[in-house]
């Protein structure tokens, strides 16, 4: 039961981080570039903190890595839709 709750928390946290960061970067970059940049920045920061996790590094990697990979297609699809909407006359 607790693993399911932790998984939902990880998914919600990753979604919040990725979409808020992409939204903030959208002000200075086109949507697709903002989405990719948000993903790369999040992976870099979370990857650096995972290196400091010691013996719990694999659990930490699973806690943020799996949700990030689940949300990446949604993030890119959302950016693609925003780009397509902006290109219409």
PDB file of C-alpha atoms in Angstrom:
ATOM      1  CA  UNK A   1       0.000   0.000   0.000  1.00  0.00           C
ATOM      2  CA  UNK A   2       2.716   2.466   0.991  1.00  0.00           C
ATOM      3  CA  UNK A   3       4.622   1.760  -2.241  1.00  0.00           C
ATOM      4  CA  UNK A   4       1.564   2.792  -4.253  1.00  0.00           C
ATOM      5  CA  UNK A   5       1.217   6.030  -2.311  1.00  0.00           C
ATOM      6  CA  UNK A   6       4.930   6.755  -2.722  1.00  0.00           C
ATOM      7  CA  UNK A   7       4.637   6.053  -6.451  1.00  0.00           C
ATOM      8  CA  UNK A   8       1.714   8.448  -6.842  1.00  0.00           C
ATOM      9  CA  UNK A   9       3.593  11.092  -4.877  1.00  0.00           C
ATOM     10  CA  UNK A  10       6.650  10.648  -7.104  1.00  0.00           C
ATOM     11  CA  UNK A  11       4.535  10.928 -10.244  1.00  0.00           C
ATOM     12  CA  UNK A  12       2.759  14.048  -8.980  1.00  0.00           C
ATOM     13  CA  UNK A  13       6.027  15.646  -7.863  1.00  0.00           C
ATOM     14  CA  UNK A  14       7.743  14.951 -11.182  1.00  0.00           C
ATOM     15  CA  UNK A  15       4.748  16.250 -13.125  1.00  0.00           C
ATOM     16  CA  UNK A  16       4.683  19.425 -11.086  1.00  0.00           C
ATOM     17  CA  UNK A  17       8.416  19.997 -11.491  1.00  0.00           C
ATOM     18  CA  UNK A  18       8.488  19.313 -15.234  1.00  0.00           C
ATOM     19  CA  UNK A  19       5.371  21.214 -16.266  1.00  0.00           C
ATOM     20  CA  UNK A  20       6.014  24.269 -14.054  1.00  0.00           C
ATOM     21  CA  UNK A  21       9.633  24.479 -15.217  1.00  0.00           C
ATOM     22  CA  UNK A  22       8.592  24.071 -18.863  1.00  0.00           C
ATOM     23  CA  UNK A  23       5.923  26.721 -18.409  1.00  0.00           C
ATOM     24  CA  UNK A  24       8.456  29.122 -16.938  1.00  0.00           C
ATOM     25  CA  UNK A  25      10.949  28.451 -19.722  1.00  0.00           C
ATOM     26  CA  UNK A  26       8.173  28.919 -22.294  1.00  0.00           C
ATOM     27  CA  UNK A  27       8.452  32.657 -21.703  1.00  0.00           C
ATOM     28  CA  UNK A  28      11.935  32.718 -23.255  1.00  0.00           C
ATOM     29  CA  UNK A  29      12.001  29.601 -25.497  1.00  0.00           C
ATOM     30  CA  UNK A  30       9.645  28.027 -28.020  1.00  0.00           C
ATOM     31  CA  UNK A  31       7.442  25.279 -26.485  1.00  0.00           C
ATOM     32  CA  UNK A  32       9.422  22.237 -27.652  1.00  0.00           C
ATOM     33  CA  UNK A  33      12.764  23.689 -26.616  1.00  0.00           C
ATOM     34  CA  UNK A  34      11.298  24.725 -23.253  1.00  0.00           C
ATOM     35  CA  UNK A  35      10.023  21.174 -22.661  1.00  0.00           C
ATOM     36  CA  UNK A  36      13.322  19.526 -23.550  1.00  0.00           C
ATOM     37  CA  UNK A  37      15.294  22.067 -21.521  1.00  0.00           C
ATOM     38  CA  UNK A  38      13.020  21.516 -18.508  1.00  0.00           C
ATOM     39  CA  UNK A  39      13.532  17.769 -18.761  1.00  0.00           C
ATOM     40  CA  UNK A  40      17.313  18.059 -19.081  1.00  0.00           C
ATOM     41  CA  UNK A  41      17.577  20.513 -16.173  1.00  0.00           C
ATOM     42  CA  UNK A  42      15.407  18.326 -13.956  1.00  0.00           C
ATOM     43  CA  UNK A  43      17.372  15.185 -14.812  1.00  0.00           C
ATOM     44  CA  UNK A  44      20.676  16.982 -14.150  1.00  0.00           C
ATOM     45  CA  UNK A  45      19.603  18.282 -10.747  1.00  0.00           C
ATOM     46  CA  UNK A  46      17.938  15.043  -9.658  1.00  0.00           C
ATOM     47  CA  UNK A  47      20.860  13.012 -11.010  1.00  0.00           C
ATOM     48  CA  UNK A  48      23.350  15.069  -9.002  1.00  0.00           C
ATOM     49  CA  UNK A  49      21.347  14.600  -5.823  1.00  0.00           C
ATOM     50  CA  UNK A  50      21.026  10.872  -6.538  1.00  0.00           C
ATOM     51  CA  UNK A  51      24.803  10.603  -6.575  1.00  0.00           C
ATOM     52  CA  UNK A  52      24.784  11.836  -2.974  1.00  0.00           C
ATOM     53  CA  UNK A  53      22.238   9.243  -1.846  1.00  0.00           C
ATOM     54  CA  UNK A  54      24.880   6.618  -1.069  1.00  0.00           C
ATOM     55  CA  UNK A  55      23.429   3.164  -0.551  1.00  0.00           C
ATOM     56  CA  UNK A  56      19.926   4.400  -1.378  1.00  0.00           C
ATOM     57  CA  UNK A  57      20.905   5.676  -4.824  1.00  0.00           C
ATOM     58  CA  UNK A  58      18.892   3.054  -6.734  1.00  0.00           C
ATOM     59  CA  UNK A  59      15.748   3.808  -4.743  1.00  0.00           C
ATOM     60  CA  UNK A  60      16.265   7.541  -5.298  1.00  0.00           C
ATOM     61  CA  UNK A  61      16.805   6.967  -9.018  1.00  0.00           C
ATOM     62  CA  UNK A  62      13.602   4.936  -9.216  1.00  0.00           C
ATOM     63  CA  UNK A  63      11.718   7.591  -7.237  1.00  0.00           C
ATOM     64  CA  UNK A  64      12.366  10.332  -9.787  1.00  0.00           C
ATOM     65  CA  UNK A  65      13.598   8.492 -12.895  1.00  0.00           C
ATOM     66  CA  UNK A  66      10.577   6.328 -13.613  1.00  0.00           C
ATOM     67  CA  UNK A  67       8.034   9.158 -13.234  1.00  0.00           C
ATOM     68  CA  UNK A  68      10.183  11.423 -15.402  1.00  0.00           C
ATOM     69  CA  UNK A  69      10.222   8.804 -18.147  1.00  0.00           C
ATOM     70  CA  UNK A  70       6.459   8.300 -17.827  1.00  0.00           C
ATOM     71  CA  UNK A  71       5.801  12.043 -18.076  1.00  0.00           C
ATOM     72  CA  UNK A  72       8.273  12.832 -20.880  1.00  0.00           C
ATOM     73  CA  UNK A  73       5.903  11.797 -23.715  1.00  0.00           C
ATOM     74  CA  UNK A  74       3.105  13.879 -22.168  1.00  0.00           C
ATOM     75  CA  UNK A  75       5.421  16.869 -21.830  1.00  0.00           C
ATOM     76  CA  UNK A  76       6.578  16.596 -25.437  1.00  0.00           C
ATOM     77  CA  UNK A  77       3.022  16.075 -26.703  1.00  0.00           C
ATOM     78  CA  UNK A  78       1.877  19.159 -24.811  1.00  0.00           C
ATOM     79  CA  UNK A  79       4.754  21.188 -26.268  1.00  0.00           C
ATOM     80  CA  UNK A  80       3.966  19.903 -29.761  1.00  0.00           C
ATOM     81  CA  UNK A  81       0.319  20.959 -29.373  1.00  0.00           C
ATOM     82  CA  UNK A  82       1.369  24.417 -28.173  1.00  0.00           C
ATOM     83  CA  UNK A  83       3.738  24.750 -31.133  1.00  0.00           C
ATOM     84  CA  UNK A  84       1.045  23.630 -33.571  1.00  0.00           C
ATOM     85  CA  UNK A  85      -1.487  26.048 -32.064  1.00  0.00           C
ATOM     86  CA  UNK A  86       0.958  28.934 -32.385  1.00  0.00           C
ATOM     87  CA  UNK A  87       1.694  28.143 -36.044  1.00  0.00           C
ATOM     88  CA  UNK A  88      -1.949  28.423 -37.139  1.00  0.00           C
ATOM     89  CA  UNK A  89      -3.026  31.638 -38.808  1.00  0.00           C
TER      90      UNK A  89
END
